[in-house]
XYZ file of C-alpha atoms in Angstrom:
651
model
C -77.951 39.402 13.396
C -80.322 35.796 11.804
C -80.561 37.006 9.680
C -76.352 37.501 8.764
C -76.236 33.909 10.574
C -78.635 32.168 7.663
C -76.131 33.807 4.706
C -73.265 32.505 6.696
C -74.580 28.838 6.683
C -75.426 29.438 3.535
C -72.621 30.675 1.436
C -70.895 27.393 3.880
C -73.137 25.282 2.364
C -72.478 26.694 -1.914
C -68.699 25.429 -2.178
C -70.163 22.764 -3.806
C -68.449 20.515 -6.102
C -70.706 21.950 -9.880
C -71.155 18.178 -11.481
C -72.716 16.801 -8.021
C -74.610 20.113 -7.013
C -78.064 19.280 -7.265
C -80.538 21.852 -8.943
C -81.584 23.168 -4.997
C -77.788 24.255 -4.229
C -77.246 25.633 -7.653
C -80.077 27.845 -7.741
C -79.219 28.834 -3.572
C -82.354 27.160 -2.633
C -82.372 25.438 0.874
C -81.018 21.942 0.717
C -82.084 18.692 2.642
C -81.126 15.511 2.830
C -83.222 14.876 -0.553
C -79.877 16.806 -2.442
C -77.571 13.929 -0.804
C -79.457 11.562 -2.060
C -79.465 13.486 -5.699
C -75.819 13.295 -5.483
C -75.658 10.049 -4.954
C -77.703 9.512 -8.141
C -75.021 11.382 -10.585
C -72.559 9.766 -8.802
C -73.666 6.168 -9.527
C -74.857 6.895 -12.797
C -71.336 8.197 -13.200
C -69.947 4.670 -12.660
C -72.092 3.473 -14.053
C -70.881 5.300 -17.429
C -73.500 8.392 -17.805
C -76.476 8.987 -19.525
C -75.862 6.970 -22.697
C -75.764 3.710 -20.808
C -79.792 4.077 -20.410
C -80.929 4.704 -24.044
C -84.255 2.635 -23.285
C -87.090 2.127 -20.918
C -86.830 4.551 -18.261
C -90.291 5.050 -16.869
C -89.384 8.185 -15.368
C -89.157 12.118 -16.425
C -85.813 12.581 -19.286
C -85.594 16.180 -17.166
C -84.193 13.698 -15.124
C -80.803 12.882 -16.775
C -79.245 16.341 -17.065
C -76.527 17.134 -19.421
C -73.265 16.905 -17.413
C -71.047 19.345 -16.964
C -67.743 17.573 -16.547
C -67.073 17.505 -20.499
C -66.057 14.825 -22.657
C -64.442 11.526 -21.369
C -61.318 10.708 -23.819
C -62.066 8.028 -25.808
C -59.881 5.655 -24.088
C -61.286 6.026 -21.223
C -64.839 5.491 -21.873
C -64.789 2.831 -23.935
C -62.426 0.898 -21.121
C -65.071 1.809 -18.614
C -68.035 0.752 -20.657
C -66.577 -2.256 -21.708
C -66.574 -3.307 -18.115
C -69.468 -1.567 -16.877
C -72.603 -1.695 -19.986
C -73.166 -5.568 -19.190
C -74.421 -4.756 -15.769
C -76.889 -1.567 -16.915
C -80.520 -2.666 -16.735
C -83.130 -0.457 -17.448
C -84.751 -0.636 -13.866
C -81.504 0.329 -12.118
C -81.633 3.740 -14.591
C -85.037 4.310 -13.103
C -83.195 4.067 -9.345
C -81.385 6.622 -10.551
C -83.694 8.845 -12.071
C -85.943 8.705 -9.203
C -82.634 9.855 -7.483
C -82.283 12.907 -9.646
C -85.520 14.793 -10.198
C -85.845 17.809 -9.999
C -87.890 18.438 -7.336
C -86.857 17.400 -4.146
C -89.828 16.082 -2.883
C -89.993 13.633 -5.146
C -86.992 11.408 -4.706
C -86.160 9.187 -1.949
C -86.536 10.295 1.388
C -83.283 9.179 2.664
C -79.719 8.050 1.540
C -80.885 4.952 3.247
C -84.558 4.626 1.279
C -81.757 4.872 -1.990
C -79.822 2.041 -0.905
C -81.572 0.038 0.649
C -83.532 0.421 -3.164
C -80.585 -0.614 -4.659
C -79.964 -3.643 -1.629
C -83.591 -4.799 -3.248
C -81.777 -4.293 -7.321
C -78.578 -6.711 -6.838
C -81.774 -10.028 -4.723
C -84.233 -9.098 -7.561
C -86.647 -7.708 -5.436
C -89.156 -5.318 -6.100
C -87.973 -1.363 -5.758
C -89.477 1.945 -5.064
C -88.709 3.234 -8.724
C -90.067 0.500 -10.462
C -94.290 0.752 -10.918
C -95.317 -2.436 -9.530
C -97.316 -5.074 -11.185
C -98.102 -8.806 -11.007
C -95.038 -9.684 -14.103
C -92.917 -7.253 -12.561
C -93.193 -9.028 -8.991
C -92.734 -12.704 -10.467
C -89.952 -11.811 -12.923
C -88.185 -10.413 -9.528
C -88.802 -13.434 -7.786
C -86.490 -15.427 -10.383
C -84.204 -13.112 -10.635
C -82.999 -13.408 -6.548
C -82.221 -16.875 -7.647
C -80.403 -15.775 -10.489
C -77.411 -12.788 -9.504
C -74.092 -12.461 -11.177
C -70.517 -12.251 -9.815
C -70.538 -9.289 -12.761
C -74.018 -8.006 -10.471
C -72.212 -7.822 -7.005
C -69.375 -6.197 -8.444
C -71.583 -3.359 -9.818
C -73.555 -2.902 -6.580
C -70.585 -2.531 -4.592
C -69.004 0.008 -6.158
C -71.843 1.834 -6.238
C -72.337 1.469 -2.461
C -69.099 2.670 -1.974
C -68.616 5.457 -4.261
C -72.523 6.758 -2.613
C -70.744 5.686 1.381
C -67.775 8.787 0.179
C -70.522 10.888 -1.503
C -72.461 10.991 2.074
C -69.648 11.342 4.173
C -67.784 14.138 1.910
C -71.495 16.032 2.497
C -71.631 14.999 5.931
C -68.163 17.087 5.864
C -70.241 20.781 5.064
C -73.647 18.841 6.754
C -71.919 19.203 10.131
C -72.100 23.101 9.764
C -75.867 22.605 10.221
C -76.241 20.646 13.692
C -80.282 20.012 12.851
C -78.898 17.736 9.998
C -76.203 15.922 11.921
C -78.086 12.671 13.599
C -79.982 11.965 10.393
C -76.523 11.971 8.313
C -74.663 10.487 10.607
C -77.484 7.366 10.276
C -77.030 6.975 6.519
C -73.441 7.089 6.919
C -73.658 4.649 9.613
C -75.466 2.398 7.492
C -73.088 2.211 4.702
C -70.532 2.024 6.327
C -71.137 -1.155 8.252
C -73.363 -2.936 4.926
C -69.787 -1.972 2.558
C -67.425 -3.544 5.295
C -69.600 -6.354 6.364
C -71.700 -7.532 3.656
C -69.965 -6.473 0.353
C -66.467 -6.232 0.525
C -66.064 -9.936 2.145
C -67.814 -10.966 -1.143
C -65.956 -9.005 -3.587
C -62.444 -9.857 -1.931
C -63.202 -13.615 -2.925
C -64.545 -13.179 -6.200
C -62.774 -14.374 -9.461
C -62.677 -11.654 -11.887
C -62.745 -8.774 -9.496
C -59.777 -6.759 -9.662
C -60.486 -4.073 -11.847
C -64.086 -3.391 -9.798
C -61.682 -3.435 -6.978
C -59.368 -1.090 -8.667
C -62.244 2.056 -9.345
C -63.580 1.019 -5.709
C -60.017 1.788 -3.867
C -59.578 4.810 -5.996
C -63.199 6.192 -5.536
C -62.863 6.093 -2.232
C -59.574 6.895 -0.654
C -60.520 10.480 -2.701
C -62.971 11.058 -0.319
C -61.699 9.245 3.040
C -58.805 11.596 3.294
C -60.387 15.030 2.307
C -62.557 13.482 4.945
C -60.502 12.414 7.743
C -59.247 15.503 9.204
C -62.675 16.848 10.184
C -64.372 13.875 11.546
C -63.831 15.513 15.088
C -63.757 13.779 18.224
C -66.449 11.193 17.820
C -65.299 7.952 18.594
C -67.583 6.199 16.263
C -67.001 7.532 13.490
C -62.997 7.481 13.357
C -63.279 4.353 14.403
C -65.374 3.820 11.386
C -62.600 5.370 9.459
C -59.803 3.138 10.622
C -62.312 -0.106 9.651
C -62.640 1.849 5.845
C -58.581 2.964 5.520
C -58.197 -0.871 6.516
C -60.623 -2.447 3.764
C -58.236 0.052 1.019
C -55.582 -1.122 1.971
C -57.094 -4.630 1.946
C -57.646 -4.455 -1.890
C -54.585 -2.296 -2.543
C -52.299 -4.962 -1.247
C -52.529 -7.407 1.391
C -50.882 -10.509 0.779
C -53.222 -13.424 1.927
C -56.131 -11.583 -0.375
C -56.802 -11.135 -3.870
C -54.806 -7.200 -4.254
C -53.577 -4.710 -6.486
C -50.119 -5.023 -5.612
C -49.443 -1.833 -4.537
C -48.347 -2.665 -1.550
C -46.963 0.952 -0.782
C -50.248 2.313 -1.123
C -51.926 -0.713 2.284
C -48.719 0.509 4.328
C -50.640 3.929 3.816
C -53.616 3.323 4.583
C -52.769 0.778 6.932
C -50.774 3.269 9.205
C -53.111 5.943 8.697
C -55.660 3.647 10.478
C -53.395 2.453 12.540
C -52.733 6.639 14.121
C -56.802 6.726 14.646
C -56.857 3.545 17.112
C -53.525 4.924 18.465
C -55.280 8.216 19.075
C -59.125 6.342 20.226
C -56.766 4.161 22.877
C -55.093 6.987 24.558
C -59.403 8.552 25.250
C -59.783 4.714 26.512
C -56.910 2.246 26.860
C -58.738 0.115 28.544
C -61.492 -0.601 25.357
C -60.665 -4.466 24.650
C -62.387 -4.242 21.144
C -60.069 -1.683 20.268
C -57.036 -3.492 21.809
C -58.082 -6.119 19.407
C -58.360 -4.028 16.663
C -55.395 -3.196 17.076
C -53.527 -5.722 17.651
C -55.438 -6.961 13.899
C -53.909 -3.951 11.995
C -50.500 -4.524 13.535
C -50.412 -8.232 11.902
C -51.658 -7.453 8.648
C -49.416 -4.919 8.642
C -46.417 -7.065 9.222
C -47.995 -9.719 6.484
C -47.735 -6.161 3.887
C -44.090 -5.387 5.074
C -43.038 -8.628 5.156
C -43.893 -8.930 1.204
C -41.966 -6.239 0.273
C -38.703 -7.403 1.813
C -39.481 -5.093 5.057
C -38.539 -8.168 7.586
C -37.299 -5.221 10.507
C -41.113 -4.039 9.975
C -42.505 -6.873 9.834
C -41.064 -8.065 12.868
C -41.196 -5.321 15.147
C -45.156 -5.613 13.988
C -45.289 -9.425 14.444
C -44.267 -8.956 17.825
C -46.363 -5.644 18.633
C -49.730 -7.689 17.942
C -48.763 -10.921 19.423
C -48.400 -8.826 23.031
C -51.700 -7.824 22.533
C -53.372 -10.205 21.758
C -51.202 -12.690 24.445
C -52.865 -9.508 27.060
C -56.008 -9.999 25.640
C -56.032 -13.587 25.682
C -55.377 -13.665 29.398
C -57.813 -11.557 30.017
C -60.482 -13.178 27.636
C -59.550 -16.986 28.498
C -63.035 -17.932 27.058
C -62.531 -16.185 23.552
C -62.423 -17.855 20.267
C -61.438 -15.693 18.442
C -59.206 -14.479 20.422
C -57.089 -17.533 20.145
C -56.866 -18.161 16.772
C -55.978 -14.458 16.430
C -53.051 -15.617 18.611
C -52.319 -18.414 16.814
C -52.601 -17.196 13.734
C -50.219 -14.107 14.531
C -47.151 -17.296 15.697
C -47.542 -18.755 12.530
C -46.852 -15.459 10.656
C -44.497 -14.682 12.582
C -42.579 -18.182 12.130
C -42.786 -18.074 8.543
C -40.808 -14.695 8.771
C -38.152 -16.685 11.040
C -38.025 -19.094 8.725
C -37.261 -16.900 5.856
C -33.905 -15.414 7.875
C -33.542 -19.444 8.395
C -33.540 -19.244 11.962
C -35.358 -22.982 12.025
C -34.935 -23.987 16.003
C -36.475 -20.121 16.239
C -39.654 -21.777 14.352
C -40.673 -24.764 15.633
C -41.735 -23.100 19.596
C -44.449 -20.825 17.190
C -45.752 -22.983 15.235
C -46.167 -25.525 17.927
C -47.513 -23.761 20.173
C -50.148 -22.066 17.610
C -50.932 -26.263 16.605
C -51.632 -26.630 20.304
C -54.166 -23.761 21.004
C -55.768 -24.605 17.225
C -56.603 -28.260 18.410
C -58.616 -27.417 21.209
C -60.565 -25.095 19.598
C -61.045 -27.223 16.949
C -62.400 -29.982 20.569
C -64.530 -27.247 21.826
C -66.270 -24.905 19.045
C -66.861 -26.097 15.500
C -68.072 -22.427 14.140
C -64.516 -21.487 12.935
C -63.316 -25.159 11.062
C -62.763 -23.360 7.953
C -60.451 -21.293 9.067
C -59.338 -22.906 11.741
C -57.999 -26.011 9.397
C -56.749 -22.969 7.157
C -54.065 -22.349 9.741
C -53.604 -25.639 10.994
C -52.645 -26.656 7.743
C -50.768 -23.392 7.398
C -49.008 -24.268 10.341
C -48.335 -27.950 9.066
C -46.088 -26.474 5.985
C -44.482 -24.342 7.307
C -42.884 -26.633 10.047
C -42.377 -29.500 7.346
C -40.354 -27.187 5.447
C -38.218 -25.471 8.256
C -37.410 -29.034 9.443
C -36.188 -30.367 6.240
C -34.386 -27.082 5.660
C -33.319 -28.126 9.116
C -31.571 -31.196 8.071
C -34.872 -33.436 9.582
C -36.200 -34.067 6.131
C -38.230 -37.404 7.447
C -40.041 -35.331 9.972
C -39.888 -32.551 7.906
C -41.954 -35.129 4.803
C -44.480 -36.036 7.639
C -45.736 -32.345 8.364
C -46.039 -31.575 4.817
C -48.127 -34.254 3.931
C -50.011 -33.930 6.679
C -50.631 -29.580 5.526
C -50.854 -31.181 1.963
C -53.817 -33.743 3.133
C -55.940 -30.603 4.369
C -54.930 -27.977 1.949
C -56.494 -30.072 -0.574
C -59.758 -30.986 1.545
C -60.387 -27.258 1.841
C -59.999 -26.642 -1.284
C -62.282 -29.750 -2.379
C -65.338 -28.277 -0.486
C -65.016 -25.035 -1.030
C -63.667 -24.100 -4.845
C -64.341 -21.307 -5.456
C -62.314 -19.388 -2.307
C -58.986 -17.548 -3.086
C -57.623 -17.858 0.272
C -57.928 -21.314 0.460
C -57.004 -21.798 -3.306
C -53.813 -19.233 -2.490
C -53.130 -21.539 1.037
C -52.523 -24.948 -1.574
C -50.674 -23.197 -3.778
C -48.016 -22.102 -1.002
C -48.190 -26.335 0.167
C -46.807 -27.016 -3.184
C -44.456 -24.490 -3.531
C -42.795 -25.413 -0.471
C -44.165 -29.032 -0.946
C -41.776 -29.159 -4.344
C -39.325 -27.167 -2.209
C -38.786 -29.510 0.811
C -38.176 -32.186 -1.789
C -35.403 -30.767 -4.096
C -32.217 -33.197 -3.869
C -34.519 -36.203 -2.878
C -37.071 -36.198 -4.767
C -36.418 -34.662 -7.857
C -40.040 -36.844 -9.994
C -41.835 -34.802 -6.947
C -40.174 -31.614 -6.821
C -41.630 -31.319 -11.105
C -45.913 -33.107 -9.814
C -45.719 -30.191 -6.547
C -44.332 -27.590 -8.890
C -47.047 -28.389 -11.678
C -49.819 -28.179 -9.599
C -48.779 -24.977 -8.060
C -48.652 -23.633 -11.920
C -51.675 -25.052 -12.527
C -53.224 -23.139 -9.781
C -51.287 -19.578 -10.746
C -51.855 -20.354 -14.188
C -55.508 -21.134 -13.353
C -55.819 -17.812 -11.294
C -54.683 -15.006 -13.984
C -56.905 -16.399 -16.560
C -59.436 -15.818 -14.949
C -58.298 -12.577 -13.240
C -55.148 -11.504 -15.503
C -54.911 -7.935 -12.682
C -54.883 -10.665 -10.250
C -51.256 -9.143 -9.248
C -51.140 -11.950 -6.793
C -51.668 -14.789 -9.083
C -48.893 -13.099 -11.292
C -46.971 -13.203 -8.524
C -48.072 -16.791 -7.905
C -47.286 -17.441 -11.264
C -43.470 -16.447 -11.280
C -42.670 -18.284 -9.068
C -44.318 -21.214 -9.816
C -41.995 -21.240 -13.392
C -38.908 -20.323 -10.813
C -39.459 -23.873 -9.255
C -39.742 -26.259 -12.515
C -36.484 -24.326 -13.708
C -35.342 -25.820 -10.322
C -37.013 -28.943 -10.973
C -35.627 -29.188 -14.978
C -32.141 -27.890 -14.093
C -31.869 -30.741 -11.833
C -32.977 -33.690 -14.012
C -30.650 -32.365 -16.100
C -33.782 -31.080 -18.441
C -31.922 -27.754 -19.071
C -33.644 -26.183 -22.097
C -37.133 -26.216 -20.359
C -35.162 -25.684 -17.251
C -33.694 -21.915 -18.875
C -37.802 -21.997 -20.545
C -39.299 -21.696 -17.273
C -36.209 -19.458 -15.832
C -36.652 -16.857 -18.610
C -41.089 -16.603 -18.293
C -40.484 -16.152 -14.778
C -37.790 -13.671 -15.187
C -40.273 -12.079 -17.820
C -43.398 -11.691 -15.201
C -41.174 -10.716 -12.481
C -39.716 -8.259 -14.534
C -43.328 -6.904 -15.982
C -44.417 -6.649 -11.646
C -41.660 -4.402 -11.335
C -42.107 -2.129 -13.969
C -45.477 -1.859 -12.847
C -44.568 -1.140 -8.971
C -40.527 -0.181 -8.718
C -40.927 0.899 -5.351
C -41.450 -3.218 -4.540
C -38.374 -4.611 -3.439
C -40.562 -8.149 -3.814
C -40.250 -7.603 -6.968
C -37.260 -6.955 -7.438
C -35.981 -9.928 -4.725
C -37.928 -12.006 -7.167
C -36.536 -10.939 -10.578
C -33.021 -11.997 -8.464
C -34.482 -15.578 -7.859
C -35.773 -16.058 -11.616
C -31.824 -14.361 -12.587
C -30.216 -17.381 -10.140
C -32.321 -19.975 -11.812
C -31.371 -18.926 -14.943
C -27.875 -18.589 -14.025
C -28.292 -21.902 -12.610
C -29.727 -23.412 -15.785
C -27.030 -22.061 -18.307
C -24.242 -22.898 -16.255
C -25.072 -26.877 -16.238
C -25.455 -26.239 -20.686
C -22.098 -24.119 -20.049
C -22.871 -21.668 -21.431
C -20.191 -19.670 -19.319
C -20.420 -15.997 -20.085
C -24.169 -16.218 -20.532
C -24.760 -17.589 -16.313
C -21.714 -15.399 -15.502
C -24.358 -12.382 -16.707
C -27.066 -14.036 -14.853
C -26.007 -14.570 -11.984
C -24.152 -11.220 -11.665
C -27.544 -9.053 -12.561
C -29.003 -11.247 -9.497
C -26.534 -9.651 -7.308
C -28.234 -5.686 -8.714
C -31.235 -7.284 -7.808
C -30.967 -8.493 -4.415
C -28.555 -5.404 -3.634
C -31.625 -3.270 -4.201
C -33.391 -5.218 -1.447
C -30.267 -5.441 1.222
C -29.634 -1.643 0.474
C -33.851 -1.073 1.483
C -33.577 -2.465 4.262
C -30.003 -3.411 6.197
C -31.504 -6.004 8.149
C -33.169 -8.255 5.149
C -30.816 -11.612 5.799
C -32.496 -13.560 3.354
C -31.561 -11.489 -0.380
C -28.082 -10.846 1.762
C -27.688 -14.740 2.050
C -29.010 -14.648 -1.865
C -26.170 -12.766 -2.689
C -23.793 -14.831 -0.892
C -24.538 -17.428 -3.326
C -24.409 -16.023 -6.014
C -21.079 -14.310 -5.398
C -20.080 -18.539 -4.258
C -21.162 -19.084 -8.525
C -19.408 -16.534 -9.880
C -16.424 -17.032 -8.411
C -16.867 -20.690 -9.596
C -17.684 -19.671 -13.377
C -14.109 -17.810 -13.071
C -12.766 -20.379 -11.638
C -13.535 -22.833 -15.141
C -12.743 -19.807 -16.771
C -9.367 -19.999 -15.845
C -9.109 -23.670 -16.361
C -9.190 -22.128 -19.910
C -7.243 -19.724 -20.471
C -2.869 -19.499 -19.909
C -0.627 -17.275 -18.531
C -1.871 -13.337 -17.518
C -5.637 -14.328 -18.341
C -5.438 -17.552 -15.922
C -4.288 -15.349 -13.345
C -6.903 -12.449 -13.830
C -9.740 -15.255 -13.552
C -8.087 -17.191 -10.154
C -8.082 -13.456 -8.733
C -11.676 -12.792 -9.635
C -12.540 -16.058 -8.779
C -11.307 -15.160 -5.319
C -12.625 -12.054 -4.689
C -16.172 -13.133 -5.328
C -16.026 -15.808 -2.543
C -14.309 -13.770 -0.006
C -17.207 -11.552 -0.033
C -19.536 -14.673 -0.008
C -17.253 -15.236 2.928
C -17.849 -12.284 4.691
C -21.284 -12.135 4.335
C -22.153 -15.099 5.368
C -19.784 -14.423 8.735
C -21.810 -11.135 9.562
C -24.967 -13.791 8.981
C -23.291 -15.449 12.093
C -22.422 -12.399 13.707
C -26.480 -11.711 13.129
C -27.603 -14.682 14.402
C -28.714 -15.740 11.338
C -26.915 -18.492 10.593
C -28.166 -22.255 9.581
C -26.709 -26.028 8.825
C -26.970 -24.987 4.641
C -25.050 -21.701 5.461
C -22.098 -23.545 7.328
C -22.404 -26.373 4.547
C -21.779 -23.637 1.462
C -19.348 -21.613 3.951
C -17.032 -25.105 4.001
C -17.861 -25.345 0.389
C -16.264 -21.969 -0.347
C -13.335 -22.635 1.838
C -12.130 -25.367 -0.180
C -12.589 -23.711 -3.214
C -10.270 -20.569 -2.112
C -7.885 -23.529 -0.877
C -7.449 -25.234 -4.587
C -7.115 -21.675 -5.899
C -3.950 -21.158 -3.047
């Protein structure tokens, strides 16, 4: 009976992936933690381009580099991968992998933690176990500790993430062997904490790290999805899974951080994490930390939904996060972190309402957030940079809301405060891409605020926004957020030059904005944000061509803008932002047909006038719909009156 039990355990364990299996797994010998170390070594070697990337100066025996069984890589994928990775490979890193992959299990690293420690030592320039010790070697390590490069950080981060995934995968099998469970769990926790609290934050703020983050996401998801269902009732492990999914979601498409533009994937990852966190709270409903983590999940998910133009979902998630934070702050009034998180949520909620042109509803949210943040600044300086970032964001949003609500002087005063704060933060932290993004937003909003009152300032701020976006794209061509910023900066310049009557430049920048947005839409066809940006670009192009009296060209552009906006509204009927965009474009189409009627006579004239009235009426119907939905702003009232005057003239 005991023999049968052993056979059963062994059979279950040998369900492995051959290319990552250790010699003892393949031969059927006893499996230990050393087998996991071997698998980690294979994964790290594979991520760094395979055995051919370590052609020289490896001190350990050649059998450690066994031929791989997966078959040849395609030339295209292989060359691309090697171009990215070869520059970071060194003989010493090869020695670390060689030690992990020794044929004799006893000669490998004693544990996954020891292997991870050697990789971390390599990153920090400290001596490693895998390298033969000498005085010259230690001196070289000391020097190198002060010369870490961005590439080294990214590659080691990738290796640690793949190591985490491999450790989690092996843990799913190893739980059948109870004598190894505790050791394995500790190994996983160590690697997980390294990823979530140390490596990942460094990667997400590094310029030029997009491709490295793409590899990180793909490999992490593969293993997380396969292991989540097998994690059992271990609350700590479940919580670590939720945090890992959220980190993957950030890398996929968190709008406030450099991301890959995979917003659909980001929503899916955050929803997986949210489901785990809700299940944990069912068991411990009074767990304050669990509730805080759920609120943070909801707040970030709200931002991602807003970015894909899911206004309904965005409001729902934001309100849910706000309620949780308010209860937590009431329970823990001395918590600075909770007060900052609540203020952040209020500002984001105000941003959604601003885009719905519900300006009056933004004011209490923004002023409450600013009051709380100023109190935090007076009592605690530990989060000064983050608090100032939010203060600048709130002043910027308050300024543009006041401007569009007919309070221009107050809006300009708030915008001046915002620009001073955001510029000062970037000057003090020039390589922080999140602060740079905040400054870009402030410039874009300032450009919009002065539209119609100071066209020179509209151009000046738009050019500053264009410079930030251009430099970011040049440093990291794969950064989707930066490319979106670039498209919007060109769009703002199109508005500026159109108002300045520099119409050729207006057409040029509108076409550049459209080209970037169309390219993004092709790469992410389900993104409503890209479709809306295309609609805006077509609108700018139509406005410039209309002023240039290219009526057929303007008509075509405005009709295409309506098509783009309709795709957004059809996906989310509550999206009043794009609904309003349709009304504006319909008004412009009506005006063009009205002008075309003046160039013809008889039946053709009447047809053009009837077409104009049809588009005018559609615009009026949409504006009435907005009024019914409580989203009728002062600007909408002015537009409604102008269209009514135009219709009366046609009658």
